PDB file of C-alpha atoms in Angstrom:
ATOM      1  CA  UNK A  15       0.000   0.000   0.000  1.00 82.00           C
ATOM      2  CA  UNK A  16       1.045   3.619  -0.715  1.00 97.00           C
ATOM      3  CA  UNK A  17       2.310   5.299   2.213  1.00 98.00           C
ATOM      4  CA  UNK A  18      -0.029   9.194   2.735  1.00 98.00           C
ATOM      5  CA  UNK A  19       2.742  11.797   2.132  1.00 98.00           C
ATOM      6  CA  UNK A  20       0.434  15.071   2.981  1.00 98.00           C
ATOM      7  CA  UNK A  21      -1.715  14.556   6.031  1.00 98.00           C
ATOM      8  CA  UNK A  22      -2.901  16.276   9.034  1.00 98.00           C
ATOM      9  CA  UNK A  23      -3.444  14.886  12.243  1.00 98.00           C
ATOM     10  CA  UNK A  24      -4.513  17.422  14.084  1.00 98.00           C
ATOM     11  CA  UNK A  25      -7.553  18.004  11.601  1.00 98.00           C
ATOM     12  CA  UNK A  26     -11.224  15.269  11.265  1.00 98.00           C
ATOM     13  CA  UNK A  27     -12.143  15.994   8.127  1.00 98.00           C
ATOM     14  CA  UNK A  28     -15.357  17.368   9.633  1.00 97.00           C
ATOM     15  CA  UNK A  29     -15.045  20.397  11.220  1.00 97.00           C
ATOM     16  CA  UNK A  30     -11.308  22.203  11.912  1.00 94.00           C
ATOM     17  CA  UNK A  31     -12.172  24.638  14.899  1.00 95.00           C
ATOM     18  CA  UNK A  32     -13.776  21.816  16.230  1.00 96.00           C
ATOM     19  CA  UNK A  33     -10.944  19.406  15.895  1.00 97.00           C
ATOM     20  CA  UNK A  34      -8.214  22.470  17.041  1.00 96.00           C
ATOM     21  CA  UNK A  35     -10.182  22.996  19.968  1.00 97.00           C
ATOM     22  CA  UNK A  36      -9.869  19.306  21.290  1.00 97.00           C
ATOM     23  CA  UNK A  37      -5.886  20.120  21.684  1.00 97.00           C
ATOM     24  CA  UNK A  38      -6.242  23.786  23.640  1.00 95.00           C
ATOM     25  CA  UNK A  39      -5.570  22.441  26.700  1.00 96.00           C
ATOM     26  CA  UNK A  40      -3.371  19.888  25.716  1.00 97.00           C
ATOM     27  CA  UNK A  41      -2.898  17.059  23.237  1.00 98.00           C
ATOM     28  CA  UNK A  42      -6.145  14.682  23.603  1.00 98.00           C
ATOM     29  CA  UNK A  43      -4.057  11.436  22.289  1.00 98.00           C
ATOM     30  CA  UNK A  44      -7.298   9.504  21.424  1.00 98.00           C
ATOM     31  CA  UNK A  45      -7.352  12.074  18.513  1.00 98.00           C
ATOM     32  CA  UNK A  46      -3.874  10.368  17.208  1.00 98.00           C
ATOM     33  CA  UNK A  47      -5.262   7.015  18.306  1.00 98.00           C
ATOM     34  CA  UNK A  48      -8.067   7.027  16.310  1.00 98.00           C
ATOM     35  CA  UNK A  49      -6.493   8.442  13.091  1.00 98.00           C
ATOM     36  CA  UNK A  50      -3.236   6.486  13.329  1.00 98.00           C
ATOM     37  CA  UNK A  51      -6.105   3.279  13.852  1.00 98.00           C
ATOM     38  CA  UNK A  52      -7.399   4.476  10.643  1.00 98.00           C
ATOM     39  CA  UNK A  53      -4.607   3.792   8.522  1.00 98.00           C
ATOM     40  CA  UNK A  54      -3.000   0.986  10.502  1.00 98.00           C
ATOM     41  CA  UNK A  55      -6.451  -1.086   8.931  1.00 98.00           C
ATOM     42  CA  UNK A  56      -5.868  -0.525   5.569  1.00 98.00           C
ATOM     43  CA  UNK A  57      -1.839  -0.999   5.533  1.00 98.00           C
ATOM     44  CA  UNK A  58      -0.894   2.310   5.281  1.00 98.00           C
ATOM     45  CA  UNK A  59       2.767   2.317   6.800  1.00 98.00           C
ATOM     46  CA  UNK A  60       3.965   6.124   5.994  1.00 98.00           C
ATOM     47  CA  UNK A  61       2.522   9.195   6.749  1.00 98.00           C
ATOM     48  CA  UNK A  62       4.076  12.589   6.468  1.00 98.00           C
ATOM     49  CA  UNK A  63       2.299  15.386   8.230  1.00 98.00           C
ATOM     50  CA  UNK A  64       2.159  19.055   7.728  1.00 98.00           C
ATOM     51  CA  UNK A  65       2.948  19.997  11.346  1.00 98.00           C
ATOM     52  CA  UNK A  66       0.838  22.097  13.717  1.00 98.00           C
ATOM     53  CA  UNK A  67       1.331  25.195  16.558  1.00 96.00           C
ATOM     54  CA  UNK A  68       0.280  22.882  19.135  1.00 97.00           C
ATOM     55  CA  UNK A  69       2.389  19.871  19.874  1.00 97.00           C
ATOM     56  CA  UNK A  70       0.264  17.168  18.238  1.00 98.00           C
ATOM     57  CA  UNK A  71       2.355  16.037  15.489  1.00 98.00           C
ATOM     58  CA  UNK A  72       5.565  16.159  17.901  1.00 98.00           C
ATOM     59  CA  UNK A  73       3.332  13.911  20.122  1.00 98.00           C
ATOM     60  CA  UNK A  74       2.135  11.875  17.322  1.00 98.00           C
ATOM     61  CA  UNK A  75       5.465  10.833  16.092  1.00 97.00           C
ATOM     62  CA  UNK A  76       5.860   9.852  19.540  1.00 98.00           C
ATOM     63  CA  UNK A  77       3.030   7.327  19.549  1.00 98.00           C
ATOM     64  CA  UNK A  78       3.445   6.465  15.788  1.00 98.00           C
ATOM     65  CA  UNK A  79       5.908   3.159  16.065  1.00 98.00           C
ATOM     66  CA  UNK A  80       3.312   1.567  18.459  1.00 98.00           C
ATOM     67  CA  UNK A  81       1.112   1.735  15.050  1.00 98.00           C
ATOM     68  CA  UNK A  82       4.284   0.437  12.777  1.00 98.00           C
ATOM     69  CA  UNK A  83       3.812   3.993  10.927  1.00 98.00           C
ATOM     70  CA  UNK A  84       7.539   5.540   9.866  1.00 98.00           C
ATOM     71  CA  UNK A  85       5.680   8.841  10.624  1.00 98.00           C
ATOM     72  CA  UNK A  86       7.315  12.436   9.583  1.00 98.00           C
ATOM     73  CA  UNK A  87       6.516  15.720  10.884  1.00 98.00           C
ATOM     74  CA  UNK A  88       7.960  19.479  10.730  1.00 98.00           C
ATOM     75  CA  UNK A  89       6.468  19.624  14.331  1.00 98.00           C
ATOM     76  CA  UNK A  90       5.338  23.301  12.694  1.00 98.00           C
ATOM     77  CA  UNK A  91       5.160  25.125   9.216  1.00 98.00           C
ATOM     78  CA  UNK A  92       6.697  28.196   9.305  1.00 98.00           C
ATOM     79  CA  UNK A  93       4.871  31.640   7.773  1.00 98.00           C
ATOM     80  CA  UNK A  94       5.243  35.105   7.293  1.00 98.00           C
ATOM     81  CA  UNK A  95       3.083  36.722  10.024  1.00 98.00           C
ATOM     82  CA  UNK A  96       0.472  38.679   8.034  1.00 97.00           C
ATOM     83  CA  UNK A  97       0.189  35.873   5.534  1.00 97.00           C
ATOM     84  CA  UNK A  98      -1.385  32.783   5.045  1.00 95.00           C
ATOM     85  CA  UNK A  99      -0.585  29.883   7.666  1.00 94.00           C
ATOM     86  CA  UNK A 100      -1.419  30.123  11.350  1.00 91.00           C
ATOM     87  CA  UNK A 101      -3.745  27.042  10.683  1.00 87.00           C
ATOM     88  CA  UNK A 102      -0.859  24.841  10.832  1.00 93.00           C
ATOM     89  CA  UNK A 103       2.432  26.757  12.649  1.00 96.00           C
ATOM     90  CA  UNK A 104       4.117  29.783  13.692  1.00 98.00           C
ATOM     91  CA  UNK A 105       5.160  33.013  12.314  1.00 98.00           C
ATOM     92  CA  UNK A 106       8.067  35.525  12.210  1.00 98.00           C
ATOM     93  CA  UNK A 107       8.789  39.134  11.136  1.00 98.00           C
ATOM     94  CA  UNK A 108      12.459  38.980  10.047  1.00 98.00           C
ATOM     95  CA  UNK A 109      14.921  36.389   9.087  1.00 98.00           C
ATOM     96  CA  UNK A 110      17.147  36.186  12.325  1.00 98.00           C
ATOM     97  CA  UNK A 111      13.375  34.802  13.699  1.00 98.00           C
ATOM     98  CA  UNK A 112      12.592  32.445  10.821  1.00 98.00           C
ATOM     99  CA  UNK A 113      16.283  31.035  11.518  1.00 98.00           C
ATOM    100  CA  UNK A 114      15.490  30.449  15.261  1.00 98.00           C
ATOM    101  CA  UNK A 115      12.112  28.731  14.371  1.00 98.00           C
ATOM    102  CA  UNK A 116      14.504  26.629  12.256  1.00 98.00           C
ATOM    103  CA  UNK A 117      16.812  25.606  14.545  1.00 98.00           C
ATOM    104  CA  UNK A 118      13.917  25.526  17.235  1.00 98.00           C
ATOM    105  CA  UNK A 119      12.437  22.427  14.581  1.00 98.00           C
ATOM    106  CA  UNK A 120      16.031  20.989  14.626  1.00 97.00           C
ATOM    107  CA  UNK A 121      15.988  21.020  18.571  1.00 97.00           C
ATOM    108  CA  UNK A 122      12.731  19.514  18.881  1.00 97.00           C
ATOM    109  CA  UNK A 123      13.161  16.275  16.584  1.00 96.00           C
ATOM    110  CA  UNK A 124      11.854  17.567  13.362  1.00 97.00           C
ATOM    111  CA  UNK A 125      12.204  15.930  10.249  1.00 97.00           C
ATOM    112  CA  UNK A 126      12.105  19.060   7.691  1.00 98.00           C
ATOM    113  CA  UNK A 127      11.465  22.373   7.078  1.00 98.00           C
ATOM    114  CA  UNK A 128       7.918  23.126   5.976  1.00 98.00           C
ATOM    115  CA  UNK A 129       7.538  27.409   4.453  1.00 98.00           C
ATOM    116  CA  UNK A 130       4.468  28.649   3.461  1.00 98.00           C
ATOM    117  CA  UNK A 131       4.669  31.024   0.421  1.00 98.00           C
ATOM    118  CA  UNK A 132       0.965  31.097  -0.342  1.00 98.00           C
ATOM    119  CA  UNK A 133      -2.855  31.092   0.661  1.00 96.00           C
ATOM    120  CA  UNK A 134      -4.867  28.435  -0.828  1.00 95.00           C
ATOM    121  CA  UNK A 135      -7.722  28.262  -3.265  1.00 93.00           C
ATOM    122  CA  UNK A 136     -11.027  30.498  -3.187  1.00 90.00           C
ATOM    123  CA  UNK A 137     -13.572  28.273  -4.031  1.00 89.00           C
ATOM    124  CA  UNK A 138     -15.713  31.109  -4.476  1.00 84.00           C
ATOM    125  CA  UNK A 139     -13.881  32.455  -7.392  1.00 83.00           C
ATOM    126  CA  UNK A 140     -11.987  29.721  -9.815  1.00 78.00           C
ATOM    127  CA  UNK A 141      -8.265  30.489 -10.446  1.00 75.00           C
ATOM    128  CA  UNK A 142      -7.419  32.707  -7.457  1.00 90.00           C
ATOM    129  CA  UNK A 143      -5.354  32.241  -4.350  1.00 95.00           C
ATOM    130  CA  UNK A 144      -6.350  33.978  -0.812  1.00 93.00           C
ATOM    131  CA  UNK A 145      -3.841  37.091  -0.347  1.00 93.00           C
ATOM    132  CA  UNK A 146      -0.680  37.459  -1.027  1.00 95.00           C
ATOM    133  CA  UNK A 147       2.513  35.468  -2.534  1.00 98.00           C
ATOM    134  CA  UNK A 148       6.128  35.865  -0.550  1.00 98.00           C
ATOM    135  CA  UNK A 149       8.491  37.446  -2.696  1.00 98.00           C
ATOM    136  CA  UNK A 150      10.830  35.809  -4.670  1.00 98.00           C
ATOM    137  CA  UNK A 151      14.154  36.623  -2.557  1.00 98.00           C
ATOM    138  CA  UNK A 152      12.655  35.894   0.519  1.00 98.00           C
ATOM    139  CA  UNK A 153      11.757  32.531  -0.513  1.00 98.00           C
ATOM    140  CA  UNK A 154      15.411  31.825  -1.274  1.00 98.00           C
ATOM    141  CA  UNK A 155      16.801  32.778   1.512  1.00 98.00           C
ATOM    142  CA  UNK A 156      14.471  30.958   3.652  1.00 98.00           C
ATOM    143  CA  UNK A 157      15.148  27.592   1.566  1.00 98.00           C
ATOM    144  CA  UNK A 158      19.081  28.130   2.072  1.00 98.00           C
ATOM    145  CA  UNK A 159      18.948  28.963   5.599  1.00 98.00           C
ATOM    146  CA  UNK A 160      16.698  25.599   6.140  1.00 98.00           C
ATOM    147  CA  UNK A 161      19.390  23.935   3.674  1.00 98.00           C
ATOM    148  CA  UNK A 162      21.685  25.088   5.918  1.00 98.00           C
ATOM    149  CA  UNK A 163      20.799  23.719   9.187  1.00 97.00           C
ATOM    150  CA  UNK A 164      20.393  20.337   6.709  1.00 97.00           C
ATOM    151  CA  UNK A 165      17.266  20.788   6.130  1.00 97.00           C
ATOM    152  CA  UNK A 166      15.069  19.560   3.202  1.00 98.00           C
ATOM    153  CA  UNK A 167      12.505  22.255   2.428  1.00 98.00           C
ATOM    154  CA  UNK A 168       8.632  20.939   1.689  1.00 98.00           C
ATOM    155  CA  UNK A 169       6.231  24.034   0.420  1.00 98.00           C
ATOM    156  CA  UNK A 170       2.933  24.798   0.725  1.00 98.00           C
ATOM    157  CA  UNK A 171       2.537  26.870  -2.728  1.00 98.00           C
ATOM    158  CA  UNK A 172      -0.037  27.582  -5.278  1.00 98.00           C
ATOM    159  CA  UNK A 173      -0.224  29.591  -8.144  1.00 97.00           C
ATOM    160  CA  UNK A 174       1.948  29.533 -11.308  1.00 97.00           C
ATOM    161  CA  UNK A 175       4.459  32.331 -10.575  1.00 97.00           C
ATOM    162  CA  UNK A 176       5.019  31.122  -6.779  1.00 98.00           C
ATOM    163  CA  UNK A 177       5.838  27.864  -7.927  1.00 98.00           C
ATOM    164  CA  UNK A 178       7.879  28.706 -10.664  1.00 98.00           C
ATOM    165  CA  UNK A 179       9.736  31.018  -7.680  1.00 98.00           C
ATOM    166  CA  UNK A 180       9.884  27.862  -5.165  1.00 98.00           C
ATOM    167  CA  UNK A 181      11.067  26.050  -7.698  1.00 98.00           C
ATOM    168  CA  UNK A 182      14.126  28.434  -8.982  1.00 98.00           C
ATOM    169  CA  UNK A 183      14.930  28.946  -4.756  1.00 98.00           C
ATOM    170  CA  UNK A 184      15.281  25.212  -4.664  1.00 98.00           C
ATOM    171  CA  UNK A 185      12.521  23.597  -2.763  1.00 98.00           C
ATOM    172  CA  UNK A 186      12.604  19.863  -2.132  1.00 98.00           C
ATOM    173  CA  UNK A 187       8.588  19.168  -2.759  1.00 98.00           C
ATOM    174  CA  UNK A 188       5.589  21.561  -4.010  1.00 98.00           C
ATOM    175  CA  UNK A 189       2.180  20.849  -1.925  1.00 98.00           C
ATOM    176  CA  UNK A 190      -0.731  21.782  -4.142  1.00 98.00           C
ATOM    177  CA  UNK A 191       0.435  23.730  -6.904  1.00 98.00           C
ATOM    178  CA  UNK A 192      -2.474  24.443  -7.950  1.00 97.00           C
ATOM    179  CA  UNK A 193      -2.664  26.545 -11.314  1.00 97.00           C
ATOM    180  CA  UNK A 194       0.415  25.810 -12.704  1.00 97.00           C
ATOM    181  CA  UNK A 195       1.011  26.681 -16.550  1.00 97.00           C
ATOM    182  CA  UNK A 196       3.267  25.362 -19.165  1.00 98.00           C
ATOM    183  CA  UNK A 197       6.550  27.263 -18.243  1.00 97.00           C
ATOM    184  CA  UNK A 198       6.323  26.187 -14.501  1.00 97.00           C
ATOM    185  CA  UNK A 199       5.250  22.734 -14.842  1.00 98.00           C
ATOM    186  CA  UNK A 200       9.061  22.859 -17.785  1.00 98.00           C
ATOM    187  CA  UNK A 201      10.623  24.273 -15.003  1.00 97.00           C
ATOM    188  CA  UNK A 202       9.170  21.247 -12.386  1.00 97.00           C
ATOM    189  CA  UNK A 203      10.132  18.491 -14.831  1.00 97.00           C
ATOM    190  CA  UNK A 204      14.020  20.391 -15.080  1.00 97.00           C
ATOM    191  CA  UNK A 205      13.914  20.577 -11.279  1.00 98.00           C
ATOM    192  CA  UNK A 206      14.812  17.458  -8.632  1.00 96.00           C
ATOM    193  CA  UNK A 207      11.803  18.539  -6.380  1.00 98.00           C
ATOM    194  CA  UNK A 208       8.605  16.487  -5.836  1.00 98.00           C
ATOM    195  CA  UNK A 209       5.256  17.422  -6.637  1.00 98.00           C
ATOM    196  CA  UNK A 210       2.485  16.531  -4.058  1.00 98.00           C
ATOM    197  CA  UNK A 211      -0.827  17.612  -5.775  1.00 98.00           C
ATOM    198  CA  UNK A 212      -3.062  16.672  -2.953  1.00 98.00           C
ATOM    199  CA  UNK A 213      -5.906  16.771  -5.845  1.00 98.00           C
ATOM    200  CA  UNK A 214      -8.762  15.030  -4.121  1.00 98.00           C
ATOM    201  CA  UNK A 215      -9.320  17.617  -2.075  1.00 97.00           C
ATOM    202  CA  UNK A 216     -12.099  19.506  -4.584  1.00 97.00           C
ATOM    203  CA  UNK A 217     -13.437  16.287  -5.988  1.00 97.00           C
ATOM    204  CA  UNK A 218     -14.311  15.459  -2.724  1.00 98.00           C
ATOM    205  CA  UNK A 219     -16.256  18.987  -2.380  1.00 97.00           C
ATOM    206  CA  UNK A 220     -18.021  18.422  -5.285  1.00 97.00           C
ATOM    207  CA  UNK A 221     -21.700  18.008  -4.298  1.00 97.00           C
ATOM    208  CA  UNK A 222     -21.242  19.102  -0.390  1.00 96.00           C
ATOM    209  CA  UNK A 223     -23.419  22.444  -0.628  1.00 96.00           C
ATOM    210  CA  UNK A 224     -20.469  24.444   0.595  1.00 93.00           C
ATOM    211  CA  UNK A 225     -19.456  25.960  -2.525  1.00 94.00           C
ATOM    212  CA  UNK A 226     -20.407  25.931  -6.131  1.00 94.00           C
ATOM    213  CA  UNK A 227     -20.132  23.045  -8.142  1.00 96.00           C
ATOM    214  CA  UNK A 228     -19.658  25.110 -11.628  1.00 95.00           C
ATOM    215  CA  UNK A 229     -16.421  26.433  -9.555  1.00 94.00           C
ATOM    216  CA  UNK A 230     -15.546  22.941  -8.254  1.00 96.00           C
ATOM    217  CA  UNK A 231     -15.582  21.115 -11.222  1.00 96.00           C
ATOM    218  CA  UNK A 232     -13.646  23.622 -13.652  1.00 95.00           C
ATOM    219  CA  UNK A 233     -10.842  23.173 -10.661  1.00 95.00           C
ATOM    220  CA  UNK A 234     -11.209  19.684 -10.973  1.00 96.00           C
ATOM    221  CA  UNK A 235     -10.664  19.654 -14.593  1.00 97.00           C
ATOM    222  CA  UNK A 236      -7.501  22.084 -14.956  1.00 96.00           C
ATOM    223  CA  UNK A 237      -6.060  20.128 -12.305  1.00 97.00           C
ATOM    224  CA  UNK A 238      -6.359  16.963 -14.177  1.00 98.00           C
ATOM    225  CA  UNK A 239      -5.185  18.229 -17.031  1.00 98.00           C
ATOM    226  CA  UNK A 240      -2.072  19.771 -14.850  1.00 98.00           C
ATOM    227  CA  UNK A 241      -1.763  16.249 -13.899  1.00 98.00           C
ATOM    228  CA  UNK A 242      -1.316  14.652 -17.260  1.00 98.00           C
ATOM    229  CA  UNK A 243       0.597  17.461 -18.698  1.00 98.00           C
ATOM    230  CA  UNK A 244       3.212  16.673 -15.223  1.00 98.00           C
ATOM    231  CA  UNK A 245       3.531  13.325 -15.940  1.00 98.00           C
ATOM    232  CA  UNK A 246       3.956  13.351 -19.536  1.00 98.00           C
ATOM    233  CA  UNK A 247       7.122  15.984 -18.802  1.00 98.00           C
ATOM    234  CA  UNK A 248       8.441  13.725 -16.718  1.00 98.00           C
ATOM    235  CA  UNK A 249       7.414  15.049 -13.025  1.00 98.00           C
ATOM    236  CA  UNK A 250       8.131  13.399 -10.052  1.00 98.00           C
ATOM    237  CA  UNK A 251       5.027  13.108  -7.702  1.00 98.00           C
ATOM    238  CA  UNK A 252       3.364  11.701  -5.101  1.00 98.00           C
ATOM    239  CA  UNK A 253       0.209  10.611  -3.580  1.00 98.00           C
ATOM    240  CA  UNK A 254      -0.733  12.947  -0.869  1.00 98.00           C
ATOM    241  CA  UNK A 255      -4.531  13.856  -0.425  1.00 98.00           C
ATOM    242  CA  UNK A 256      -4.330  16.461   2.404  1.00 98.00           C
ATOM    243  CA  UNK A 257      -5.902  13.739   5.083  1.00 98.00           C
ATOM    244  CA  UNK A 258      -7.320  15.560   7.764  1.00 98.00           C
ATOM    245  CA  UNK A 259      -8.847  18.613   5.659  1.00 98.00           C
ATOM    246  CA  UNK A 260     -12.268  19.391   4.996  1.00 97.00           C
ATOM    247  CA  UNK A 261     -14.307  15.297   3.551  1.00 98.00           C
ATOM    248  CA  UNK A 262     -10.867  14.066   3.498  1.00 98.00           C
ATOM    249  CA  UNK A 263     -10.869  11.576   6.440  1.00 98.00           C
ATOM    250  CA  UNK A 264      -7.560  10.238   7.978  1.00 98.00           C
ATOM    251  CA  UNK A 265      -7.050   6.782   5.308  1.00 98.00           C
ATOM    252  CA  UNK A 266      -9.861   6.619   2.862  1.00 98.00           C
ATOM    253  CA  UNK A 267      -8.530  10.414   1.747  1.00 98.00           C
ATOM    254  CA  UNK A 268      -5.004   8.184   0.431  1.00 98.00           C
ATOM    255  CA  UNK A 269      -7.476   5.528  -1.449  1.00 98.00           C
ATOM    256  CA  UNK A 270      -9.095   8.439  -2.656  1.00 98.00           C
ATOM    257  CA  UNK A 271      -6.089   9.986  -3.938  1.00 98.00           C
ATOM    258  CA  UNK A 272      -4.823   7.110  -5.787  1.00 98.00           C
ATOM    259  CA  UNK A 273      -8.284   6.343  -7.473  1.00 98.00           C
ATOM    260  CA  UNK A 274      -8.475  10.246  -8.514  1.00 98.00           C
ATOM    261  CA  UNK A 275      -4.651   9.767 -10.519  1.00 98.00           C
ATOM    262  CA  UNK A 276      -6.175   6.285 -11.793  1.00 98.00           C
ATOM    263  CA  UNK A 277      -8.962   8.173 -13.223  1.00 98.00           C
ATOM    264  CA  UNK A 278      -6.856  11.148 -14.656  1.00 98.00           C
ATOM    265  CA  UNK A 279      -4.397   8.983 -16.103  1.00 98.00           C
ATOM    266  CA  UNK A 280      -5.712   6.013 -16.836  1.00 96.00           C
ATOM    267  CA  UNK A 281      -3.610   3.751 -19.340  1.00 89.00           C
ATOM    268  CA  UNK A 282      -0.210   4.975 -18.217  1.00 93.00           C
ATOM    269  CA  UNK A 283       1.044   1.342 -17.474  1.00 91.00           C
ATOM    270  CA  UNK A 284       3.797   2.352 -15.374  1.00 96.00           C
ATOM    271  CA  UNK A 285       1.834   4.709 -12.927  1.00 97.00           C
ATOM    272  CA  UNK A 286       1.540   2.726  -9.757  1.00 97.00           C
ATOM    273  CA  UNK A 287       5.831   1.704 -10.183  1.00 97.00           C
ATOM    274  CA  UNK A 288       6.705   6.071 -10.418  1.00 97.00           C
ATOM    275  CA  UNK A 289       4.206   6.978  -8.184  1.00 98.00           C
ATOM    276  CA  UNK A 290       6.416   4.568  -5.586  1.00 98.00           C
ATOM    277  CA  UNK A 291       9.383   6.007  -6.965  1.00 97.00           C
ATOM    278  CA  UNK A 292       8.224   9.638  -5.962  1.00 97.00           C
ATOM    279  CA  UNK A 293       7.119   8.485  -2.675  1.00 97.00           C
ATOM    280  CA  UNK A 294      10.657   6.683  -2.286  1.00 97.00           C
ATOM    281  CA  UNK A 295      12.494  10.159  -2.884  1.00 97.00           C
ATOM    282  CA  UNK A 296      10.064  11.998  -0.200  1.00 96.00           C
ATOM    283  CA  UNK A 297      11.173   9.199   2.204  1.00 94.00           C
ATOM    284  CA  UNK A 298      14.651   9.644   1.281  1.00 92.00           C
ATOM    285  CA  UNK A 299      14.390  13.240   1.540  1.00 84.00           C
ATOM    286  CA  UNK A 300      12.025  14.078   4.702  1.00 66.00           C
ATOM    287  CA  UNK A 301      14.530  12.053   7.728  1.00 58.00           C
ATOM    288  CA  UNK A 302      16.049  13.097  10.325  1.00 51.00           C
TER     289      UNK A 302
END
């Protein structure tokens, strides 16, 4: 079974203030129980999470080899206070405190660096991202100061130009990447760095009443077609599905990741044998 390289275990799938709340006074462990249960039943032996502000992935990697999961966790992602990313870490102002929330992962066990240069989608409105992208520069210094304390660097990004900008400042893996074009998914396929497309996330909306299917479904469709134009250039990805967000339960969201790449590239005979090869490389890449 594919190991889930994009989860979070600090989020249901049902409702995230609900599921943040359950943690305020400290970690409630049946939380990890539960979801760790979840993927222990349907042989899922690797899961890399996206980290949190509030000690339950540190305490989840913890309990993880009682499960026989090789679990991975940036104990926090790291943001740019003003922007988009308190959901899942901590923030700084200036890059002397962005270094000492890097070495403060190193001294509490963690297994990479995780930066977040974007916002995510607005389902209300198809093709835009919520505020505003980090600037080139920074981005680059923040990958070679993460680099530096050997670090590999995993992104939260979406949007053409931000990718095509994590890309250039050296990134080990892209999560999302939504909206890519031509030039940046060239620049992916030229790159070493792993693409984690998490794409079942807005299949998995479609129908739900939240937002409108119209938008849904034409993100659905470019991201398909993202998909196939990635793997015919010769992308590395992997199968990640965001576990934890919004209907993408702790497990099922992995089968549901895999069945949504069968279904955008079905035919391609080798998929299964370089989908395993990209999730080899995060493995490889994302230890401590």
């Amino acid at each position: 079974m594919f190991g889930e390289c994009h989860a979070h275990i600090i989020m249901d799938a049902v409702n995230y203030k609900h599921a943040v709340n359950r943690h305020q006074t400290g970690v409630d462990e049946s939380v990890i129980h539960a979801h760790f249960s979840a993927y222990q039943k349907l042989g899922i032996r690797f899961v890399r999470d996206g980290g949190d502000s509030l000690g339950v992935s540190r305490r989840a990697r913890e309990i993880a080899p009682s499960y026989g999961i090789d679990y991975r966790t940036p104990i926090f992602a790291i943001h740019k206070n003003g922007h988009y990313g308190g959901i899942v870490g901590r923030g700084f102002d200036t890059l002397p405190e962005y270094t000492a929330l890097v070495r403060e992962v190193k001294k509490q066990g963690g297994d990479f660096i995780k930066i977040m240069t974007t916002g995510i989608m607005d389902f209300d409105t198809d093709g835009h991202i919520t505020g505003d992208a980090l600037p080139y520069a920074l981005v680059k210094e923040m990958v070679h100061i993460a680099h530096e304390e050997g670090f590999a660097v995993m992104t939260h990004t979406n949007g053409a130009g931000p990718v095509y900008d994590a890309l250039l400042a050296g990134v080990d893996s892209v999560e999302h990447g939504n909206y890519m074009d031509d030039e940046c998914i060239l620049a992916f396929s030229q790159s070493e760095a792993v693409w984690v497309p998490t794409v079942t996330v807005v299949p998995n909306l479609i129908g739900c009443g939240r937002f409108t299917d119209t938008v849904l479904e034409s993100i659905w469709q470019e991201a398909g077609d993202n998909i196939r134009k990635a793997w015919k250039a010769g992308v590395t990805m992997a199968l990640g599905s965001d576990a934890g967000a919004y209907l993408v339960p702790h497990g099922q969201g992995l089968l549901d990741e895999l069945r949504r790449f069968k279904s955008i590239l079905s035919g391609e005979r080798d998929l299964e044998q370089r989908l395993e090869l990209g999730e080899r490389k995060i493995c490889l890449l994302y230890t401590s």
